[in-house]
Amino acid sequence: PVTIFFSDIVGYTDLSASLPPHKVMRMLDRLYTQLDALCIQAKLFKVETIGDAYMCVGGLPDMQKEHAVRVALFSVNAIAAAGKTLVDEEAPELGCINIRIGFHSGPVVASVVGELNPRYCLFGDTVNTASRMESNSEKNMINMSP
């Protein structure tokens, strides 16, 4: 088994509508750079980012007995990092980023798919459940399966 992590930015649709695209990209870059560093520190594998969504996994590509603990600690650190990341460095009054997180443990199938820009993808109900855990989470909260 593995543990799948998903996060997204609370209010991203409104933020991206109210900020110029280059500021949205800078915000995402600042946040993802921090999450990437935390991912490396926790020895997790970053799967992908899509817009404001960040996905990583514990237990792949190498097995880890403590993958759920690693993802749980990463989740706590991710919320803290987002909470220190300004939405717009030129407008600090907009405050910092708020994220919501969900994770779930279980079996997956992992494979590289495609030939043009091939991607390492994860498939299975575990991925779907982790995604639902995130979408049903709340601002600066972690929703995890029992």
mmCIF file with all atom_site columns, C-alpha atoms in Angstrom:
data_model
loop_
_atom_site.group_PDB
_atom_site.id
_atom_site.type_symbol
_atom_site.label_atom_id
_atom_site.label_alt_id
_atom_site.label_comp_id
_atom_site.label_asym_id
_atom_site.label_entity_id
_atom_site.label_seq_id
_atom_site.pdbx_PDB_ins_code
_atom_site.Cartn_x
_atom_site.Cartn_y
_atom_site.Cartn_z
_atom_site.occupancy
_atom_site.B_iso_or_equiv
_atom_site.pdbx_formal_charge
_atom_site.auth_seq_id
_atom_site.auth_comp_id
_atom_site.auth_asym_id
_atom_site.auth_atom_id
_atom_site.pdbx_PDB_model_num
ATOM 1   C CA . PRO A 1 1   ? 0.000   0.000  0.000   1.00 0.00 ? 1   PRO A CA 1
ATOM 2   C CA . VAL A 1 2   ? 0.843   3.678  -0.391  1.00 0.00 ? 2   VAL A CA 1
ATOM 3   C CA . THR A 1 3   ? -0.507  6.974  0.963   1.00 0.00 ? 3   THR A CA 1
ATOM 4   C CA . ILE A 1 4   ? -1.758  9.551  -1.541  1.00 0.00 ? 4   ILE A CA 1
ATOM 5   C CA . PHE A 1 5   ? -1.735  13.280 -0.661  1.00 0.00 ? 5   PHE A CA 1
ATOM 6   C CA . PHE A 1 6   ? -3.759  16.008 -2.377  1.00 0.00 ? 6   PHE A CA 1
ATOM 7   C CA . SER A 1 7   ? -3.994  19.701 -1.569  1.00 0.00 ? 7   SER A CA 1
ATOM 8   C CA . ASP A 1 8   ? -5.509  22.734 -3.195  1.00 0.00 ? 8   ASP A CA 1
ATOM 9   C CA . ILE A 1 9   ? -5.696  26.443 -2.496  1.00 0.00 ? 9   ILE A CA 1
ATOM 10  C CA . VAL A 1 10  ? -8.873  27.669 -0.803  1.00 0.00 ? 10  VAL A CA 1
ATOM 11  C CA . GLY A 1 11  ? -10.458 30.407 -2.911  1.00 0.00 ? 11  GLY A CA 1
ATOM 12  C CA . TYR A 1 12  ? -8.154  29.796 -5.872  1.00 0.00 ? 12  TYR A CA 1
ATOM 13  C CA . THR A 1 13  ? -10.809 30.540 -8.493  1.00 0.00 ? 13  THR A CA 1
ATOM 14  C CA . ASP A 1 14  ? -11.488 33.981 -7.015  1.00 0.00 ? 14  ASP A CA 1
ATOM 15  C CA . LEU A 1 15  ? -7.766  34.656 -6.511  1.00 0.00 ? 15  LEU A CA 1
ATOM 16  C CA . SER A 1 16  ? -6.915  33.760 -10.081 1.00 0.00 ? 16  SER A CA 1
ATOM 17  C CA . ALA A 1 17  ? -9.753  35.955 -11.347 1.00 0.00 ? 17  ALA A CA 1
ATOM 18  C CA . SER A 1 18  ? -8.622  38.960 -9.293  1.00 0.00 ? 18  SER A CA 1
ATOM 19  C CA . LEU A 1 19  ? -4.852  38.753 -9.890  1.00 0.00 ? 19  LEU A CA 1
ATOM 20  C CA . PRO A 1 20  ? -2.940  39.121 -13.145 1.00 0.00 ? 20  PRO A CA 1
ATOM 21  C CA . PRO A 1 21  ? -1.753  35.735 -14.490 1.00 0.00 ? 21  PRO A CA 1
ATOM 22  C CA . HIS A 1 22  ? 1.921   36.477 -13.788 1.00 0.00 ? 22  HIS A CA 1
ATOM 23  C CA . LYS A 1 23  ? 1.124   37.061 -10.099 1.00 0.00 ? 23  LYS A CA 1
ATOM 24  C CA . VAL A 1 24  ? -0.845  33.808 -9.908  1.00 0.00 ? 24  VAL A CA 1
ATOM 25  C CA . MET A 1 25  ? 2.140   31.981 -11.425 1.00 0.00 ? 25  MET A CA 1
ATOM 26  C CA . ARG A 1 26  ? 4.534   33.609 -8.945  1.00 0.00 ? 26  ARG A CA 1
ATOM 27  C CA . MET A 1 27  ? 2.269   32.644 -6.050  1.00 0.00 ? 27  MET A CA 1
ATOM 28  C CA . LEU A 1 28  ? 2.081   29.032 -7.244  1.00 0.00 ? 28  LEU A CA 1
ATOM 29  C CA . ASP A 1 29  ? 5.837   28.921 -7.808  1.00 0.00 ? 29  ASP A CA 1
ATOM 30  C CA . ARG A 1 30  ? 6.570   30.199 -4.285  1.00 0.00 ? 30  ARG A CA 1
ATOM 31  C CA . LEU A 1 31  ? 4.159   27.691 -2.736  1.00 0.00 ? 31  LEU A CA 1
ATOM 32  C CA . TYR A 1 32  ? 5.223   24.708 -4.849  1.00 0.00 ? 32  TYR A CA 1
ATOM 33  C CA . THR A 1 33  ? 8.911   25.423 -4.261  1.00 0.00 ? 33  THR A CA 1
ATOM 34  C CA . GLN A 1 34  ? 8.264   25.150 -0.526  1.00 0.00 ? 34  GLN A CA 1
ATOM 35  C CA . LEU A 1 35  ? 6.117   22.019 -0.889  1.00 0.00 ? 35  LEU A CA 1
ATOM 36  C CA . ASP A 1 36  ? 8.777   20.438 -3.115  1.00 0.00 ? 36  ASP A CA 1
ATOM 37  C CA . ALA A 1 37  ? 11.427  21.024 -0.438  1.00 0.00 ? 37  ALA A CA 1
ATOM 38  C CA . LEU A 1 38  ? 9.145   19.529 2.212   1.00 0.00 ? 38  LEU A CA 1
ATOM 39  C CA . CYS A 1 39  ? 8.438   16.577 -0.086  1.00 0.00 ? 39  CYS A CA 1
ATOM 40  C CA . ILE A 1 40  ? 12.164  15.888 -0.456  1.00 0.00 ? 40  ILE A CA 1
ATOM 41  C CA . GLN A 1 41  ? 12.675  16.248 3.293   1.00 0.00 ? 41  GLN A CA 1
ATOM 42  C CA . ALA A 1 42  ? 9.864   13.759 4.012   1.00 0.00 ? 42  ALA A CA 1
ATOM 43  C CA . LYS A 1 43  ? 11.162  11.380 1.315   1.00 0.00 ? 43  LYS A CA 1
ATOM 44  C CA . LEU A 1 44  ? 7.879   11.484 -0.564  1.00 0.00 ? 44  LEU A CA 1
ATOM 45  C CA . PHE A 1 45  ? 7.430   11.348 -4.334  1.00 0.00 ? 45  PHE A CA 1
ATOM 46  C CA . LYS A 1 46  ? 5.844   14.348 -6.065  1.00 0.00 ? 46  LYS A CA 1
ATOM 47  C CA . VAL A 1 47  ? 3.450   13.046 -8.682  1.00 0.00 ? 47  VAL A CA 1
ATOM 48  C CA . GLU A 1 48  ? 2.196   16.278 -10.245 1.00 0.00 ? 48  GLU A CA 1
ATOM 49  C CA . THR A 1 49  ? 0.633   19.694 -9.925  1.00 0.00 ? 49  THR A CA 1
ATOM 50  C CA . ILE A 1 50  ? -2.433  20.725 -11.880 1.00 0.00 ? 50  ILE A CA 1
ATOM 51  C CA . GLY A 1 51  ? -3.343  24.354 -11.397 1.00 0.00 ? 51  GLY A CA 1
ATOM 52  C CA . ASP A 1 52  ? -3.614  24.821 -7.653  1.00 0.00 ? 52  ASP A CA 1
ATOM 53  C CA . ALA A 1 53  ? -3.635  21.083 -6.877  1.00 0.00 ? 53  ALA A CA 1
ATOM 54  C CA . TYR A 1 54  ? -0.509  19.365 -5.517  1.00 0.00 ? 54  TYR A CA 1
ATOM 55  C CA . MET A 1 55  ? -0.244  15.570 -5.453  1.00 0.00 ? 55  MET A CA 1
ATOM 56  C CA . CYS A 1 56  ? 2.435   13.431 -3.854  1.00 0.00 ? 56  CYS A CA 1
ATOM 57  C CA . VAL A 1 57  ? 2.706   9.885  -2.552  1.00 0.00 ? 57  VAL A CA 1
ATOM 58  C CA . GLY A 1 58  ? 4.443   8.025  0.251   1.00 0.00 ? 58  GLY A CA 1
ATOM 59  C CA . GLY A 1 59  ? 5.557   4.457  -0.424  1.00 0.00 ? 59  GLY A CA 1
ATOM 60  C CA . LEU A 1 60  ? 6.535   4.947  -4.074  1.00 0.00 ? 60  LEU A CA 1
ATOM 61  C CA . PRO A 1 61  ? 8.673   4.504  -6.021  1.00 0.00 ? 61  PRO A CA 1
ATOM 62  C CA . ASP A 1 62  ? 10.367  2.738  -3.104  1.00 0.00 ? 62  ASP A CA 1
ATOM 63  C CA . MET A 1 63  ? 8.373   0.933  -0.424  1.00 0.00 ? 63  MET A CA 1
ATOM 64  C CA . GLN A 1 64  ? 8.196   2.656  2.967   1.00 0.00 ? 64  GLN A CA 1
ATOM 65  C CA . LYS A 1 65  ? 6.643   1.052  6.023   1.00 0.00 ? 65  LYS A CA 1
ATOM 66  C CA . GLU A 1 66  ? 5.901   4.459  7.558   1.00 0.00 ? 66  GLU A CA 1
ATOM 67  C CA . HIS A 1 67  ? 4.428   6.124  4.433   1.00 0.00 ? 67  HIS A CA 1
ATOM 68  C CA . ALA A 1 68  ? 1.244   7.277  6.218   1.00 0.00 ? 68  ALA A CA 1
ATOM 69  C CA . VAL A 1 69  ? 3.226   8.927  9.017   1.00 0.00 ? 69  VAL A CA 1
ATOM 70  C CA . ARG A 1 70  ? 5.455   10.657 6.474   1.00 0.00 ? 70  ARG A CA 1
ATOM 71  C CA . VAL A 1 71  ? 2.431   12.023 4.616   1.00 0.00 ? 71  VAL A CA 1
ATOM 72  C CA . ALA A 1 72  ? 0.742   13.113 7.859   1.00 0.00 ? 72  ALA A CA 1
ATOM 73  C CA . LEU A 1 73  ? 3.813   15.068 8.982   1.00 0.00 ? 73  LEU A CA 1
ATOM 74  C CA . PHE A 1 74  ? 4.228   16.512 5.487   1.00 0.00 ? 74  PHE A CA 1
ATOM 75  C CA . SER A 1 75  ? 0.579   17.653 5.639   1.00 0.00 ? 75  SER A CA 1
ATOM 76  C CA . VAL A 1 76  ? 1.095   19.561 8.879   1.00 0.00 ? 76  VAL A CA 1
ATOM 77  C CA . ASN A 1 77  ? 4.234   21.201 7.465   1.00 0.00 ? 77  ASN A CA 1
ATOM 78  C CA . ALA A 1 78  ? 2.486   22.032 4.187   1.00 0.00 ? 78  ALA A CA 1
ATOM 79  C CA . ILE A 1 79  ? -0.263  23.953 5.976   1.00 0.00 ? 79  ILE A CA 1
ATOM 80  C CA . ALA A 1 80  ? 2.364   25.858 7.968   1.00 0.00 ? 80  ALA A CA 1
ATOM 81  C CA . ALA A 1 81  ? 4.359   26.678 4.815   1.00 0.00 ? 81  ALA A CA 1
ATOM 82  C CA . ALA A 1 82  ? 1.279   27.865 2.925   1.00 0.00 ? 82  ALA A CA 1
ATOM 83  C CA . GLY A 1 83  ? 0.279   30.012 5.884   1.00 0.00 ? 83  GLY A CA 1
ATOM 84  C CA . LYS A 1 84  ? 3.586   31.886 5.569   1.00 0.00 ? 84  LYS A CA 1
ATOM 85  C CA . THR A 1 85  ? 3.376   32.321 1.788   1.00 0.00 ? 85  THR A CA 1
ATOM 86  C CA . LEU A 1 86  ? 1.964   35.665 0.677   1.00 0.00 ? 86  LEU A CA 1
ATOM 87  C CA . VAL A 1 87  ? -0.678  35.621 -2.035  1.00 0.00 ? 87  VAL A CA 1
ATOM 88  C CA . ASP A 1 88  ? 1.007   38.674 -3.587  1.00 0.00 ? 88  ASP A CA 1
ATOM 89  C CA . GLU A 1 89  ? 4.369   39.908 -2.329  1.00 0.00 ? 89  GLU A CA 1
ATOM 90  C CA . GLU A 1 90  ? 3.544   43.389 -3.621  1.00 0.00 ? 90  GLU A CA 1
ATOM 91  C CA . ALA A 1 91  ? 0.213   43.450 -1.756  1.00 0.00 ? 91  ALA A CA 1
ATOM 92  C CA . PRO A 1 92  ? 0.775   41.866 1.678   1.00 0.00 ? 92  PRO A CA 1
ATOM 93  C CA . GLU A 1 93  ? -2.679  43.039 2.744   1.00 0.00 ? 93  GLU A CA 1
ATOM 94  C CA . LEU A 1 94  ? -4.083  40.138 0.666   1.00 0.00 ? 94  LEU A CA 1
ATOM 95  C CA . GLY A 1 95  ? -2.681  37.812 3.298   1.00 0.00 ? 95  GLY A CA 1
ATOM 96  C CA . CYS A 1 96  ? -1.227  34.347 2.975   1.00 0.00 ? 96  CYS A CA 1
ATOM 97  C CA . ILE A 1 97  ? -2.295  31.213 1.166   1.00 0.00 ? 97  ILE A CA 1
ATOM 98  C CA . ASN A 1 98  ? -4.790  28.850 2.770   1.00 0.00 ? 98  ASN A CA 1
ATOM 99  C CA . ILE A 1 99  ? -4.865  25.239 1.621   1.00 0.00 ? 99  ILE A CA 1
ATOM 100 C CA . ARG A 1 100 ? -7.027  22.214 2.297   1.00 0.00 ? 100 ARG A CA 1
ATOM 101 C CA . ILE A 1 101 ? -5.553  18.704 2.418   1.00 0.00 ? 101 ILE A CA 1
ATOM 102 C CA . GLY A 1 102 ? -6.758  15.144 2.093   1.00 0.00 ? 102 GLY A CA 1
ATOM 103 C CA . PHE A 1 103 ? -4.951  11.830 2.124   1.00 0.00 ? 103 PHE A CA 1
ATOM 104 C CA . HIS A 1 104 ? -5.785  8.146  1.967   1.00 0.00 ? 104 HIS A CA 1
ATOM 105 C CA . SER A 1 105 ? -3.818  4.890  2.112   1.00 0.00 ? 105 SER A CA 1
ATOM 106 C CA . GLY A 1 106 ? -4.351  1.808  -0.024  1.00 0.00 ? 106 GLY A CA 1
ATOM 107 C CA . PRO A 1 107 ? -3.254  -0.030 -3.161  1.00 0.00 ? 107 PRO A CA 1
ATOM 108 C CA . VAL A 1 108 ? -2.560  1.654  -6.503  1.00 0.00 ? 108 VAL A CA 1
ATOM 109 C CA . VAL A 1 109 ? -1.272  0.786  -9.937  1.00 0.00 ? 109 VAL A CA 1
ATOM 110 C CA . ALA A 1 110 ? 1.628   2.994  -11.025 1.00 0.00 ? 110 ALA A CA 1
ATOM 111 C CA . SER A 1 111 ? 2.888   3.359  -14.574 1.00 0.00 ? 111 SER A CA 1
ATOM 112 C CA . VAL A 1 112 ? 4.484   5.761  -16.997 1.00 0.00 ? 112 VAL A CA 1
ATOM 113 C CA . VAL A 1 113 ? 1.916   6.586  -19.665 1.00 0.00 ? 113 VAL A CA 1
ATOM 114 C CA . GLY A 1 114 ? 2.232   8.262  -23.029 1.00 0.00 ? 114 GLY A CA 1
ATOM 115 C CA . GLU A 1 115 ? 5.106   8.980  -25.351 1.00 0.00 ? 115 GLU A CA 1
ATOM 116 C CA . LEU A 1 116 ? 4.877   12.743 -25.799 1.00 0.00 ? 116 LEU A CA 1
ATOM 117 C CA . ASN A 1 117 ? 5.663   14.229 -22.369 1.00 0.00 ? 117 ASN A CA 1
ATOM 118 C CA . PRO A 1 118 ? 5.266   10.877 -20.597 1.00 0.00 ? 118 PRO A CA 1
ATOM 119 C CA . ARG A 1 119 ? 3.872   10.998 -17.073 1.00 0.00 ? 119 ARG A CA 1
ATOM 120 C CA . TYR A 1 120 ? 4.224   8.788  -14.039 1.00 0.00 ? 120 TYR A CA 1
ATOM 121 C CA . CYS A 1 121 ? 0.588   8.156  -13.143 1.00 0.00 ? 121 CYS A CA 1
ATOM 122 C CA . LEU A 1 122 ? -1.213  6.456  -10.290 1.00 0.00 ? 122 LEU A CA 1
ATOM 123 C CA . PHE A 1 123 ? -4.512  4.680  -10.826 1.00 0.00 ? 123 PHE A CA 1
ATOM 124 C CA . GLY A 1 124 ? -7.118  3.108  -8.585  1.00 0.00 ? 124 GLY A CA 1
ATOM 125 C CA . ASP A 1 125 ? -9.761  3.773  -5.977  1.00 0.00 ? 125 ASP A CA 1
ATOM 126 C CA . THR A 1 126 ? -7.103  4.902  -3.479  1.00 0.00 ? 126 THR A CA 1
ATOM 127 C CA . VAL A 1 127 ? -6.356  7.900  -5.706  1.00 0.00 ? 127 VAL A CA 1
ATOM 128 C CA . ASN A 1 128 ? -10.057 8.719  -6.057  1.00 0.00 ? 128 ASN A CA 1
ATOM 129 C CA . THR A 1 129 ? -10.640 8.432  -2.316  1.00 0.00 ? 129 THR A CA 1
ATOM 130 C CA . ALA A 1 130 ? -7.649  10.655 -1.506  1.00 0.00 ? 130 ALA A CA 1
ATOM 131 C CA . SER A 1 131 ? -8.974  13.257 -3.932  1.00 0.00 ? 131 SER A CA 1
ATOM 132 C CA . ARG A 1 132 ? -12.410 13.157 -2.295  1.00 0.00 ? 132 ARG A CA 1
ATOM 133 C CA . MET A 1 133 ? -10.794 13.505 1.144   1.00 0.00 ? 133 MET A CA 1
ATOM 134 C CA . GLU A 1 134 ? -9.152  16.731 -0.065  1.00 0.00 ? 134 GLU A CA 1
ATOM 135 C CA . SER A 1 135 ? -12.245 18.162 -1.766  1.00 0.00 ? 135 SER A CA 1
ATOM 136 C CA . ASN A 1 136 ? -14.272 17.559 1.417   1.00 0.00 ? 136 ASN A CA 1
ATOM 137 C CA . SER A 1 137 ? -11.654 19.095 3.680   1.00 0.00 ? 137 SER A CA 1
ATOM 138 C CA . GLU A 1 138 ? -11.809 22.628 5.051   1.00 0.00 ? 138 GLU A CA 1
ATOM 139 C CA . LYS A 1 139 ? -9.500  25.639 5.087   1.00 0.00 ? 139 LYS A CA 1
ATOM 140 C CA . ASN A 1 140 ? -6.157  24.836 6.754   1.00 0.00 ? 140 ASN A CA 1
ATOM 141 C CA . MET A 1 141 ? -7.427  21.405 7.753   1.00 0.00 ? 141 MET A CA 1
ATOM 142 C CA . ILE A 1 142 ? -6.336  17.834 6.996   1.00 0.00 ? 142 ILE A CA 1
ATOM 143 C CA . ASN A 1 143 ? -8.975  15.279 6.103   1.00 0.00 ? 143 ASN A CA 1
ATOM 144 C CA . MET A 1 144 ? -7.706  11.708 6.262   1.00 0.00 ? 144 MET A CA 1
ATOM 145 C CA . SER A 1 145 ? -9.303  8.322  6.034   1.00 0.00 ? 145 SER A CA 1
ATOM 146 C CA . PRO A 1 146 ? -9.493  6.150  9.146   1.00 0.00 ? 146 PRO A CA 1
#
